[in-house]
XYZ file of C-alpha atoms in Angstrom:
784
model
C 27.426 30.060 95.063
C 26.534 32.863 92.664
C 28.228 35.381 94.953
C 31.377 33.244 95.154
C 31.457 32.967 91.384
C 31.084 36.768 91.124
C 33.987 37.359 93.514
C 36.171 34.817 91.704
C 35.393 36.370 88.335
C 36.104 39.849 89.663
C 39.401 38.708 91.218
C 40.448 37.030 87.976
C 39.728 40.184 85.973
C 41.644 42.320 88.456
C 44.637 39.976 88.364
C 44.629 40.006 84.596
C 44.405 43.795 84.552
C 47.295 44.091 87.010
C 49.455 41.806 84.901
C 48.600 43.819 81.786
C 49.592 47.013 83.582
C 52.832 45.331 84.663
C 53.630 44.408 81.071
C 52.868 47.979 79.951
C 55.249 49.300 82.596
C 57.936 46.898 81.360
C 57.455 48.194 77.815
C 57.699 51.810 78.962
C 60.845 51.163 81.013
C 62.453 49.535 77.991
C 61.737 52.614 75.913
C 63.365 54.711 78.650
C 66.489 52.548 78.603
C 65.759 50.868 81.938
C 66.099 47.224 82.856
C 64.290 44.426 81.026
C 63.344 41.168 82.798
C 65.715 39.272 80.488
C 68.648 41.324 81.824
C 68.815 39.075 84.900
C 70.067 36.343 82.552
C 72.856 38.331 80.910
C 76.260 36.633 81.099
C 78.920 38.790 82.764
C 82.651 38.073 83.011
C 85.092 40.233 84.932
C 88.264 38.537 83.746
C 89.685 37.773 80.330
C 89.581 34.332 78.726
C 92.297 31.706 78.466
C 91.422 30.672 74.917
C 88.533 30.210 72.479
C 86.861 27.586 74.681
C 86.042 30.488 77.018
C 84.264 32.444 74.287
C 80.839 34.044 74.441
C 78.103 33.598 71.824
C 76.887 36.567 69.808
C 75.035 36.768 66.525
C 71.961 37.544 64.490
C 70.276 36.849 61.176
C 72.382 33.855 60.140
C 75.743 34.777 61.666
C 77.338 33.440 64.826
C 80.396 34.813 66.594
C 82.548 33.321 69.355
C 83.813 36.423 71.169
C 86.550 36.539 73.774
C 89.394 38.766 75.050
C 92.753 37.053 75.506
C 96.022 38.701 76.546
C 94.543 42.129 75.869
C 93.326 41.342 72.318
C 89.676 41.099 71.323
C 89.103 38.045 69.097
C 86.099 36.450 67.462
C 85.425 33.592 65.083
C 82.939 34.327 62.310
C 80.475 31.631 61.199
C 77.587 31.847 58.756
C 74.819 29.450 57.819
C 75.471 27.270 54.761
C 79.232 27.722 54.212
C 79.913 24.254 52.755
C 83.146 23.501 50.932
C 83.491 20.841 48.232
C 84.011 18.161 50.925
C 80.798 19.336 52.645
C 82.665 20.690 55.652
C 81.051 23.745 57.231
C 83.884 26.268 57.126
C 84.188 29.268 59.376
C 84.837 32.507 57.536
C 87.882 33.264 59.699
C 88.982 35.000 62.877
C 89.096 38.749 63.576
C 91.587 40.250 66.031
C 91.366 43.799 67.397
C 94.274 45.522 69.151
C 93.989 48.953 70.758
C 96.924 51.240 71.581
C 97.297 52.372 74.313
C 95.513 49.221 75.423
C 92.618 49.525 77.896
C 92.684 45.706 78.263
C 96.370 45.472 79.239
C 97.521 43.445 82.232
C 96.139 44.881 85.456
C 93.264 46.721 83.779
C 89.743 46.461 85.149
C 87.689 44.356 82.767
C 84.076 43.516 82.046
C 82.450 41.525 79.229
C 78.670 41.192 79.094
C 76.252 39.486 76.737
C 73.286 41.891 76.757
C 70.419 39.652 75.695
C 67.793 42.351 75.302
C 69.965 44.112 72.706
C 71.539 40.979 71.236
C 75.087 42.257 71.567
C 78.259 42.031 73.652
C 79.667 44.984 75.574
C 83.319 44.935 76.654
C 84.914 47.590 78.824
C 88.393 48.119 80.228
C 90.235 50.795 82.145
C 93.819 51.385 83.191
C 96.012 54.406 84.019
C 93.294 56.955 83.293
C 92.333 55.332 79.968
C 88.922 53.725 79.587
C 87.271 52.205 76.536
C 84.110 50.403 75.554
C 83.705 47.987 72.663
C 80.316 46.823 71.382
C 80.171 43.767 69.137
C 76.864 43.207 67.353
C 75.421 41.599 64.238
C 72.755 43.167 62.051
C 69.741 40.835 62.162
C 68.548 41.897 58.710
C 71.859 42.147 56.830
C 74.952 39.913 56.972
C 77.120 42.518 58.683
C 79.211 42.262 61.866
C 79.876 45.544 63.684
C 82.623 46.413 66.166
C 82.186 49.867 67.670
C 84.932 51.333 69.874
C 84.685 54.422 72.064
C 87.239 55.716 74.569
C 87.840 58.701 76.799
C 91.153 59.409 75.074
C 92.323 59.166 71.486
C 93.733 55.711 70.746
C 94.807 53.775 67.683
C 93.223 50.543 66.442
C 94.540 47.585 64.497
C 91.991 45.186 63.004
C 93.221 41.954 61.445
C 91.616 39.123 59.539
C 93.287 35.803 60.390
C 92.927 32.632 58.338
C 94.286 29.118 58.728
C 93.178 28.475 55.129
C 95.953 30.551 53.572
C 97.323 27.276 52.129
C 95.745 23.984 51.092
C 95.408 21.554 53.975
C 95.259 17.738 53.794
C 92.802 16.225 56.284
C 94.008 13.092 58.010
C 92.358 10.473 60.197
C 89.563 11.704 62.456
C 89.814 15.172 60.979
C 87.612 13.844 58.172
C 84.792 13.508 60.708
C 84.128 17.157 59.880
C 83.197 16.342 56.269
C 81.002 13.892 54.390
C 83.677 11.216 54.128
C 84.260 10.728 57.862
C 85.754 7.257 58.382
C 85.632 6.377 54.654
C 87.634 8.938 52.646
C 87.856 7.977 48.947
C 91.508 8.984 48.770
C 93.267 12.137 49.913
C 90.856 14.792 51.194
C 92.090 18.371 50.947
C 90.599 21.587 52.296
C 91.442 24.143 49.634
C 92.867 27.553 50.475
C 90.862 30.782 50.455
C 91.530 33.838 48.334
C 92.484 36.717 50.666
C 93.799 40.098 49.540
C 93.751 43.816 50.158
C 91.423 45.776 47.907
C 91.697 49.517 48.392
C 91.483 50.007 52.168
C 89.755 46.706 52.930
C 90.503 43.002 53.227
C 88.419 40.798 50.905
C 88.299 37.044 51.450
C 86.365 34.219 49.880
C 86.228 30.439 49.470
C 84.922 29.023 46.204
C 83.766 25.555 45.181
C 84.754 25.536 41.545
C 84.906 22.672 39.093
C 86.738 20.270 41.408
C 85.215 16.901 42.285
C 82.907 17.368 45.260
C 81.132 15.278 47.888
C 78.039 15.566 45.706
C 79.799 14.020 42.717
C 81.345 11.275 44.867
C 77.988 10.432 46.456
C 76.081 10.318 43.166
C 78.698 8.032 41.653
C 78.880 5.807 44.741
C 75.104 5.344 44.777
C 74.797 4.579 41.087
C 72.828 7.694 40.158
C 75.054 9.110 37.414
C 72.358 8.638 34.763
C 70.047 11.090 36.558
C 72.787 13.358 37.944
C 71.728 16.385 35.903
C 68.254 16.228 37.452
C 69.562 16.307 41.024
C 69.695 19.386 43.240
C 73.328 20.283 43.999
C 73.812 23.026 46.643
C 77.628 22.768 46.612
C 78.431 23.553 42.976
C 79.935 27.028 42.481
C 79.091 27.978 46.052
C 81.186 31.009 46.986
C 81.257 32.578 50.426
C 83.341 35.203 52.164
C 83.302 38.899 52.853
C 85.084 42.173 53.449
C 86.729 43.570 56.592
C 86.627 47.361 56.578
C 87.523 50.012 59.144
C 86.585 53.661 59.127
C 89.748 55.712 58.595
C 91.874 52.553 58.424
C 94.433 51.436 55.837
C 96.314 48.215 54.985
C 99.445 47.474 57.018
C 100.748 44.184 55.625
C 100.548 40.568 56.694
C 102.010 38.392 59.431
C 102.238 34.709 60.405
C 101.411 33.062 63.706
C 100.016 30.019 65.460
C 96.895 29.919 67.587
C 96.554 26.784 69.708
C 97.062 23.918 67.203
C 96.817 25.840 63.943
C 99.158 27.992 61.881
C 97.556 31.093 60.391
C 98.272 34.191 58.379
C 96.914 37.620 59.257
C 96.084 40.647 57.082
C 95.842 43.847 59.073
C 94.388 47.310 58.843
C 95.554 50.159 61.067
C 93.947 53.480 61.903
C 95.313 56.462 60.035
C 95.265 58.517 63.248
C 94.378 58.190 66.901
C 90.698 58.732 67.653
C 88.167 58.376 70.460
C 85.906 56.298 68.182
C 86.566 53.469 65.739
C 84.075 51.608 63.545
C 84.908 48.222 62.038
C 82.590 46.065 59.935
C 82.723 42.600 58.418
C 80.239 42.252 55.562
C 79.512 38.676 54.425
C 78.035 37.209 51.269
C 77.243 33.674 50.057
C 75.941 32.672 46.628
C 76.096 29.944 43.999
C 77.777 32.247 41.487
C 78.939 31.302 38.003
C 82.170 33.199 38.625
C 83.977 35.246 41.261
C 83.136 38.519 39.508
C 79.427 37.892 40.037
C 80.076 37.059 43.683
C 82.096 40.271 44.139
C 79.268 42.311 42.671
C 76.923 40.691 45.166
C 79.298 41.530 48.016
C 79.471 45.144 46.837
C 75.678 45.341 46.865
C 75.629 43.981 50.418
C 78.217 46.554 51.423
C 76.288 49.426 49.869
C 73.066 48.300 51.539
C 74.861 48.211 54.890
C 76.199 51.748 54.408
C 72.771 53.065 53.383
C 71.095 51.468 56.409
C 73.786 52.238 58.990
C 71.819 54.859 60.904
C 68.823 52.643 61.648
C 70.349 49.143 61.535
C 71.299 48.940 65.206
C 67.937 50.225 66.434
C 66.064 47.748 64.212
C 68.286 44.910 65.393
C 67.685 45.766 69.050
C 63.947 46.058 68.421
C 63.995 42.588 66.852
C 65.672 41.099 69.920
C 63.302 42.886 72.301
C 60.339 41.478 70.394
C 61.998 38.053 70.449
C 62.234 38.126 74.257
C 58.704 39.438 74.763
C 57.251 36.810 72.429
C 57.808 34.071 75.018
C 59.825 33.479 78.172
C 60.311 31.350 81.269
C 61.526 33.112 84.435
C 61.978 30.892 87.486
C 61.927 33.237 90.443
C 64.338 31.609 92.831
C 67.602 33.155 94.117
C 70.105 33.939 91.321
C 72.488 31.062 90.570
C 70.296 28.531 92.359
C 69.860 25.314 90.340
C 66.271 26.227 89.421
C 67.267 29.737 88.338
C 70.054 28.279 86.196
C 67.504 26.121 84.388
C 65.539 29.176 83.227
C 68.647 31.247 82.501
C 70.150 28.485 80.367
C 66.832 28.005 78.574
C 66.994 31.676 77.552
C 70.700 31.545 76.617
C 70.231 28.542 74.386
C 67.171 30.126 72.794
C 69.395 33.132 72.060
C 71.913 30.851 70.310
C 69.094 29.451 68.171
C 67.836 32.973 67.444
C 71.161 33.829 65.841
C 70.138 31.683 62.834
C 66.623 33.075 62.433
C 67.075 33.813 58.739
C 69.609 31.196 57.703
C 69.543 29.475 54.346
C 70.253 26.225 56.217
C 69.074 24.909 59.584
C 71.068 25.187 62.782
C 73.367 22.168 63.031
C 72.812 19.880 66.015
C 76.583 19.418 66.450
C 77.641 22.916 67.383
C 75.403 25.246 65.421
C 77.244 28.465 64.610
C 79.413 28.337 67.727
C 82.093 25.653 67.396
C 85.693 26.492 68.353
C 89.159 24.934 68.552
C 88.520 21.209 69.003
C 91.477 20.264 71.210
C 89.808 22.133 74.088
C 86.992 19.565 73.816
C 89.061 16.470 73.012
C 92.822 16.805 73.440
C 93.439 14.167 70.754
C 91.729 16.304 68.110
C 94.347 18.935 67.329
C 92.579 20.178 64.240
C 91.620 23.552 62.778
C 88.683 25.632 64.069
C 86.630 24.312 61.128
C 86.309 20.945 62.844
C 83.095 19.544 64.256
C 82.339 15.891 64.890
C 79.695 14.056 62.795
C 79.982 16.117 59.649
C 79.127 19.522 58.275
C 76.649 19.147 55.431
C 75.203 15.990 56.958
C 71.697 16.182 58.394
C 71.035 13.689 61.204
C 67.277 13.807 61.672
C 67.055 12.182 65.132
C 69.294 14.970 66.423
C 68.035 17.870 64.319
C 64.414 17.364 65.400
C 65.304 18.175 69.001
C 66.712 21.539 67.932
C 63.433 22.486 66.237
C 60.573 21.067 68.337
C 60.854 23.739 71.079
C 60.305 26.538 68.572
C 56.561 25.853 68.457
C 55.844 26.639 72.102
C 58.392 29.474 72.151
C 56.603 31.046 69.185
C 59.788 31.129 67.084
C 58.120 29.924 63.907
C 60.259 32.052 61.630
C 63.288 30.107 62.919
C 61.751 26.866 61.622
C 61.766 27.924 57.978
C 65.448 27.005 57.312
C 64.746 23.474 58.564
C 61.634 23.120 56.436
C 63.436 24.574 53.421
C 66.184 21.987 53.853
C 63.683 19.207 53.281
C 61.737 21.051 50.596
C 64.929 21.638 48.602
C 65.849 17.947 48.894
C 62.391 16.598 48.015
C 63.026 16.123 44.297
C 66.229 14.168 44.939
C 64.472 11.937 47.491
C 61.674 11.211 45.011
C 64.073 10.583 42.143
C 66.087 8.047 44.147
C 62.893 6.166 45.093
C 61.751 5.919 41.502
C 65.245 5.041 40.254
C 65.853 2.193 42.722
C 62.378 0.761 43.296
C 60.177 2.134 40.502
C 57.467 3.469 42.776
C 56.545 6.885 44.125
C 57.269 8.757 47.329
C 60.211 10.515 48.966
C 62.776 8.256 50.612
C 64.673 10.137 53.325
C 67.221 8.186 55.325
C 68.338 9.108 58.845
C 71.689 10.645 57.874
C 71.393 12.572 54.635
C 73.533 15.108 52.861
C 72.385 18.676 52.255
C 71.210 17.445 48.856
C 68.960 14.720 50.261
C 70.963 11.569 49.433
C 72.343 9.188 52.082
C 75.653 10.259 53.604
C 78.644 8.940 51.669
C 80.315 7.202 54.633
C 77.158 5.792 56.215
C 75.878 4.430 52.887
C 78.658 1.868 53.127
C 81.821 1.493 51.083
C 82.240 -2.277 51.449
C 78.871 -3.393 50.147
C 78.089 -6.983 49.133
C 77.582 -7.595 45.445
C 73.932 -7.362 44.505
C 72.902 -5.515 47.699
C 69.965 -3.134 47.088
C 71.548 0.121 45.827
C 68.786 2.143 47.472
C 69.701 0.831 50.921
C 72.363 1.910 53.371
C 74.612 -1.020 54.254
C 74.838 0.079 57.858
C 73.902 -1.658 61.132
C 72.684 1.563 62.775
C 70.826 3.203 59.914
C 69.373 0.446 57.757
C 65.612 0.787 57.229
C 65.401 3.911 59.400
C 63.143 6.134 57.330
C 60.536 7.402 59.778
C 62.409 10.346 61.337
C 61.362 12.641 58.464
C 57.788 12.276 59.703
C 58.612 14.390 62.753
C 59.361 17.297 60.436
C 56.085 16.606 58.632
C 54.301 16.981 61.968
C 56.208 20.203 62.722
C 55.005 21.592 59.400
C 51.429 20.681 60.269
C 51.841 22.143 63.750
C 52.789 25.564 62.375
C 49.278 25.685 60.930
C 47.796 25.146 64.388
C 50.230 27.181 66.443
C 50.812 30.132 64.126
C 47.798 29.996 61.837
C 50.202 29.735 58.916
C 49.160 28.593 55.468
C 50.996 25.265 55.092
C 49.797 24.452 51.583
C 53.400 24.639 50.333
C 54.317 21.773 52.668
C 51.387 19.452 51.965
C 52.924 17.891 48.807
C 56.076 17.160 50.805
C 54.104 15.489 53.598
C 52.067 13.492 51.086
C 55.209 12.314 49.296
C 56.762 11.085 52.566
C 53.585 9.182 53.440
C 53.345 7.758 49.928
C 56.804 6.251 50.282
C 55.792 4.182 53.326
C 52.526 3.055 51.756
C 54.075 2.006 48.456
C 57.458 0.770 49.647
C 56.193 -1.635 52.288
C 53.650 -3.083 49.875
C 56.494 -3.359 47.341
C 58.658 -5.255 49.869
C 55.787 -7.537 50.883
C 55.089 -8.478 47.265
C 58.778 -9.282 46.763
C 58.496 -11.816 49.612
C 55.145 -13.279 48.649
C 51.896 -12.833 46.766
C 50.160 -10.443 49.175
C 50.912 -6.753 49.783
C 49.104 -6.635 53.161
C 48.781 -8.952 56.142
C 45.728 -11.039 57.024
C 44.051 -8.035 58.664
C 44.684 -5.927 55.544
C 47.357 -3.903 57.363
C 50.761 -2.791 56.137
C 53.599 -5.110 57.049
C 56.296 -2.713 58.271
C 59.200 -5.086 57.824
C 62.118 -4.690 57.746
C 61.969 -1.564 59.867
C 63.758 0.137 62.722
C 62.925 1.444 66.177
C 65.181 4.517 66.059
C 68.788 3.267 65.710
C 68.231 0.791 68.532
C 65.772 -2.005 67.684
C 66.986 -3.246 64.318
C 65.373 -5.351 61.615
C 62.115 -4.639 63.424
C 58.676 -5.950 62.516
C 56.023 -3.237 62.978
C 58.175 -0.736 64.835
C 56.154 1.249 67.360
C 57.869 4.509 66.456
C 56.941 4.067 62.781
C 53.354 3.038 63.529
C 52.902 6.024 65.855
C 54.456 8.395 63.341
C 52.288 7.293 60.447
C 49.136 7.263 62.543
C 49.711 10.736 63.973
C 50.799 12.430 60.737
C 47.920 10.897 58.768
C 45.419 11.915 61.433
C 46.721 15.466 61.536
C 46.796 15.701 57.739
C 43.139 14.661 57.625
C 42.316 17.272 60.286
C 43.487 20.124 58.065
C 40.732 22.468 56.827
C 38.876 21.366 53.709
C 40.811 23.794 51.495
C 44.013 21.756 51.807
C 42.879 18.390 50.420
C 40.503 17.253 47.696
C 37.757 14.763 48.507
C 39.684 12.106 46.582
C 42.897 12.717 48.523
C 41.067 12.607 51.838
C 39.618 9.242 50.903
C 43.092 7.948 49.933
C 44.718 9.085 53.170
C 41.832 7.737 55.248
C 42.331 4.381 53.521
C 46.056 4.464 54.349
C 45.285 5.313 57.971
C 43.079 2.232 58.088
C 46.049 0.172 56.856
C 48.344 1.168 59.739
C 48.826 -1.775 62.134
C 48.273 -1.596 65.874
C 50.966 -0.894 68.468
C 52.322 -3.997 70.210
C 52.560 -4.388 73.998
C 54.607 -6.507 76.397
C 54.782 -6.825 80.190
C 57.388 -6.653 82.959
C 56.530 -8.319 86.271
C 52.856 -8.135 85.377
C 52.957 -4.493 84.315
C 51.657 -3.935 80.754
C 53.998 -1.736 78.730
C 54.435 -0.447 75.188
C 56.776 -2.654 73.163
C 59.357 -1.094 70.814
C 58.098 -3.377 67.999
C 56.301 -6.648 67.424
C 59.657 -8.354 66.838
C 63.272 -7.311 66.321
C 66.578 -9.052 65.665
C 69.033 -7.035 67.767
C 69.602 -3.935 69.881
C 72.148 -1.564 68.353
C 71.962 1.708 70.303
C 70.592 3.237 73.526
C 67.328 4.986 72.532
C 63.841 4.276 73.910
C 61.459 4.399 70.912
C 58.866 2.483 72.951
C 58.209 5.897 74.539
C 57.956 7.780 71.240
C 54.146 7.335 71.324
C 54.420 9.709 74.303
C 56.814 12.130 72.611
C 56.773 13.239 69.903
C 53.638 11.490 68.734
C 51.313 12.352 71.627
C 49.257 9.163 71.491
C 49.668 8.701 75.245
C 49.746 11.526 77.737
C 47.949 13.499 80.432
C 44.298 12.385 80.766
C 44.540 10.214 77.646
C 43.551 6.530 77.466
C 46.409 4.171 78.282
C 48.356 6.663 80.382
C 48.999 3.970 83.018
C 50.545 1.702 80.371
C 52.822 4.498 79.181
C 53.874 5.238 82.779
C 54.584 1.540 83.271
C 56.823 1.662 80.211
C 58.808 4.513 81.755
C 59.034 2.809 85.154
C 59.428 -0.885 84.383
C 60.759 -1.446 80.850
C 64.273 -2.756 81.553
C 65.711 -1.286 78.348
C 64.210 2.128 79.055
C 65.623 2.027 82.584
C 69.054 0.946 81.361
C 69.150 3.682 78.722
C 67.925 6.478 81.043
C 70.058 9.620 81.146
C 70.024 13.398 80.786
C 73.094 13.521 78.509
C 72.998 14.793 74.941
C 69.948 13.835 72.910
C 68.406 11.752 75.685
C 64.698 12.557 76.028
C 63.779 11.082 79.398
C 63.095 14.538 80.810
C 60.510 15.046 78.047
C 58.898 11.644 78.575
C 58.597 12.286 82.320
C 56.992 15.688 81.764
C 54.539 14.359 79.170
C 53.518 11.610 81.605
C 52.967 14.044 84.483
C 55.823 12.602 86.556
C 56.712 15.874 88.255
C 59.563 14.734 90.493
C 61.268 12.841 87.662
C 60.830 15.695 85.217
C 62.280 18.166 87.722
C 65.227 15.899 88.570
C 66.190 15.351 84.947
C 65.617 18.977 83.970
C 67.960 20.199 86.706
C 70.603 17.900 85.245
C 69.819 18.660 81.612
C 69.706 22.462 81.876
C 72.268 22.944 84.611
C 75.419 24.893 83.776
C 77.759 23.270 81.280
C 81.292 22.542 82.554
C 82.589 25.460 80.494
C 82.733 29.201 80.945
C 79.691 29.868 78.767
C 76.827 28.105 80.571
C 75.156 26.549 77.507
C 78.227 25.096 75.822
C 77.063 21.588 76.776
C 78.624 18.470 75.416
C 80.123 16.767 73.663
C 77.618 14.169 74.896
C 77.198 11.790 71.978
C 78.029 14.479 69.418
C 79.963 17.733 69.818
C 80.215 20.994 71.736
C 78.117 23.074 71.906
C 75.640 20.175 71.874
C 72.515 21.696 70.377
C 70.345 18.597 70.715
C 71.247 18.612 74.434
C 69.957 22.173 74.688
C 66.926 21.532 72.488
C 65.772 18.498 74.455
C 66.232 20.534 77.633
C 64.028 23.313 76.263
C 61.309 20.861 75.205
C 61.222 19.180 78.613
C 60.963 22.481 80.490
C 58.143 23.659 78.224
C 56.263 20.374 78.658
C 56.493 20.684 82.449
C 54.692 24.029 82.152
C 52.209 23.593 79.314
C 50.780 20.762 77.260
C 47.903 20.591 74.800
C 45.478 17.885 73.746
C 43.306 19.092 70.914
C 41.876 22.376 72.147
C 42.479 21.598 75.808
C 45.506 23.330 77.331
C 47.020 21.840 80.488
C 48.854 24.350 82.651
C 51.556 23.096 85.080
C 51.087 19.383 84.193
C 54.473 18.434 85.738
C 55.575 21.554 87.613
C 56.884 21.552 91.200
C 54.735 23.794 93.395
C 57.843 25.201 95.056
C 59.217 26.644 91.797
C 57.805 30.177 91.447
C 57.595 31.032 87.782
C 56.467 33.694 85.310
C 55.901 32.023 81.957
C 54.605 32.925 78.527
C 54.311 30.143 75.971
C 52.361 29.444 72.808
C 49.693 26.786 72.362
C 47.782 25.409 69.367
C 45.090 27.456 67.672
C 47.121 30.699 67.739
C 46.937 30.963 71.502
C 49.365 32.359 74.064
C 49.246 31.611 77.763
C 50.991 33.829 80.299
C 50.897 32.903 83.950
C 52.485 33.833 87.266
C 52.809 31.109 89.892
C 53.887 32.137 93.387
C 53.965 30.081 96.570
C 52.157 27.272 94.814
C 49.237 29.454 93.746
C 48.272 30.873 90.369
C 48.446 34.614 90.903
C 47.505 35.731 87.412
C 46.661 34.322 84.016
C 46.420 35.970 80.607
C 45.111 33.887 77.719
C 45.126 35.378 74.243
C 42.593 35.297 72.727
C 40.416 35.588 75.829
C 37.885 33.203 74.257
C 40.368 30.376 74.865
C 40.479 30.881 78.637
C 37.855 28.200 79.177
C 40.121 25.658 77.465
C 42.898 26.111 80.051
C 43.007 23.517 82.832
C 45.252 24.303 85.800
C 46.625 20.950 86.951
C 48.374 22.479 89.954
C 45.091 23.013 91.826
C-alpha cells in the first residue's frame, strides 16, 4: 500500500510538472507571436455583412463596438458605459464609416474579418486587382480611445465619417419609449434631443448634454412624492455630457452629407486624407463627465486626447497584454472536433466572456438587455423600426433578477475587477434607498425594489401611474414587482464572495450589506405591528408578509427565496474575520439570524419538495424560486443534507416542470448542475450555449428581453462553471456534473483565493494544478 501511494504521488507530481512546462511553453510561444489556445475560438468571416445585425463585437475598457463591412465600407457603432440622456435612454455615441480608394473591399475582392481574442481586436483584410489592405480596429483598455489602423501595399486615400441620427430632435412614439424610463407610461411627449456636432480644426467633435431640462430623475422624484428631500438625492443624470472627437492623421474636413441607414435618417461629417498613403491612422477619443458647462467638458476631452497621444507608442502593447492576461486567468476548452455542439459551448463561453470584458472599467454595470452591443432593432423585431439607440426594457433601469446573472460567473472566472461597476451602482444608490425608507416608513435600512433607476428609486413606469388614493407611496403599484425586495441580497452575497474568492478587503461594502439586512428586519416588524400588537410570530420569527417569490409567487407568506437569501447573507456576514464587525454588531446579526423563519415544504405524489412559500395568492410569472435555495443560495447541493428533497423539487414540482426552459434568464441548467444531474445539465447547456441564430454566435435573444441577451449568456456561463467546479466551505468538488465523454482543459477560481486547473481526457484526470498547493487536499474529484 505504501509503494502504491509512492507511485501515485510520484505520478501526480510528474503530471503537474508536465502541465507547468506546457503552460510555460504556451507563454513563450505567445511572446514569439505564435498561436495561443484561445485562437481556436476566434470568429472568422470570409464574406461581408448584409447589415448591422451581422456585426462583430469589439471593445475594451468601457467601450463596445459593433463592427461590420457592408458594400465595401467599414462601419462600426460606438457605445460607452453610462451614456444616459435626460430620459434615461442609453445613447450610442454614433456610427463611424470608413471608405478606402481604390477600395480593397470592392465587389469581387477576397475578404476576411477576424475577431482575434488574444489581442482583443478585429483584423480585416481585402485584396483585388493587385491591391491589398489590412485594417485593425481596436480599443485602448486603459483610455477611452478607439483606433482604426490601415496599411496597404499601394498608396490609397481614406475617408472617415462620423454619422449621427441625432442631428435633429426626435419625438419617441409608442413602443420606442421602451428604451427609456417611461416605457408604457410616458408623462407627455418624450423627445430625444439632438447632439452638438461640428468641425473643429481638422477633427469632428460631437457631444450630447443633459442641461437644465426636466429629466427622468425629476419626473420620478415628483411622482413618488419625494420633492421635499430632492436636494439630498443622488442624481447621475444632471449635467451629464458625453461625446468625443474623430481625428485622422493627415486628414482634413470635407463637408457633410445626408443619408438613410435601414430605418433611420442620418447626417454625416467627413474627413478625407490630404494625400494617398500606404498607412492611415484614425482615432475616436471619448469623454463623459457631469460638467457644469460644455467648456469644462471640452477641456476634459482635450486632456483625454493629449493622454492618448502621449501613450500612443505603448498603448496597443499594454492593451494586448491585458487581454492575454485575461485569457490566461481562467478558461474552459472542450476538446472535441471544431464546430461540434460541445466545442461550440466552450467557444461561446469565451466569446461572451470577451463581451463582458469590454466593460471591465465602466462607470456603470453591463446592461442585461444588450450590454454595449445593441444594433438596429428592426433586425430583431420587424415592428420596431426605431433608431440604433433602442433597446427593450429601458436604458438607465436596473432589473436585478436579470443583472445578477451577468455578474455571478465573474467569481469563478476570476474577473473580479469587472464586478466593481455593479457594486458601485448599488453603493452610489445607497443613500437614496435609505432616504426613501426613512421618508415613507420612518425606520432604517435600504429599500431596493426589483426594477430601479440608476439613482436607486423605483422605475417611473413600473411604480404605477394609476395608483389608488391613499396607497402606500413607498410601494410599487404593480402586479409583478410589488413586495419584491430580496434580489439586492444576491449582490450582497457577491460582495461577500469577493472576500473569499479574491481575498479582497470588503469593508467598504459591509455598511451596504448591513443596511439591506436592516430593512428586512425593521420593515417586516413594522408591517406586523401595523396589522396587530406583535412584531414577531408565536415562534419569535419574522413574519415575511406580504412578500414575493421572484416575480412569480405573489403576495407570498414566508417566501422561500427571501428566507434563503436572508439566512445565507447573514451567515456569511457572521463568517467574516473579526476585523469586519464589532462584538455588538455580531450579536445583533446573530439575533436576526435566529429570527429568520424556516423554509416550507410540500409534496407531489409522495415526493417531498421545497415549496416556493408557506402561502401565496397567485402566480404571475414563470420563475422557479423554490429552487433558489439551490442557486444562488447554496443551502442544498452536492453532499449536503436534503439533497434528495431538492432533486425531487427539480423532478416533480409541477410548476418547476412547466416553467423549465433554456431560453433567456432561465436557470434550469444551473439548478441541474448544482444538483449533480449530469445528463440534464449537459442537455440544457448544449441548448443554452449553442450558437445564436445570428452571424455572431453569442448574439442570443431576444428571449424575454433583448438582443444580445446578456442574462442568457450569463446563465449559460454559470451553468457550465457549475458542471465543472463547485465549492462547499473549503471543499472543492471537481466535475460534479460533467459528462465523462467531454474532454476538457479548465482553469477556474474557487473560494479562499484558490485556482484549480485540470485536464480531463477519455474520462480520466490526466493532470491537476491547485494553487496554492496546500489546497490540493480539499479537492474532491467526483468523476472517479
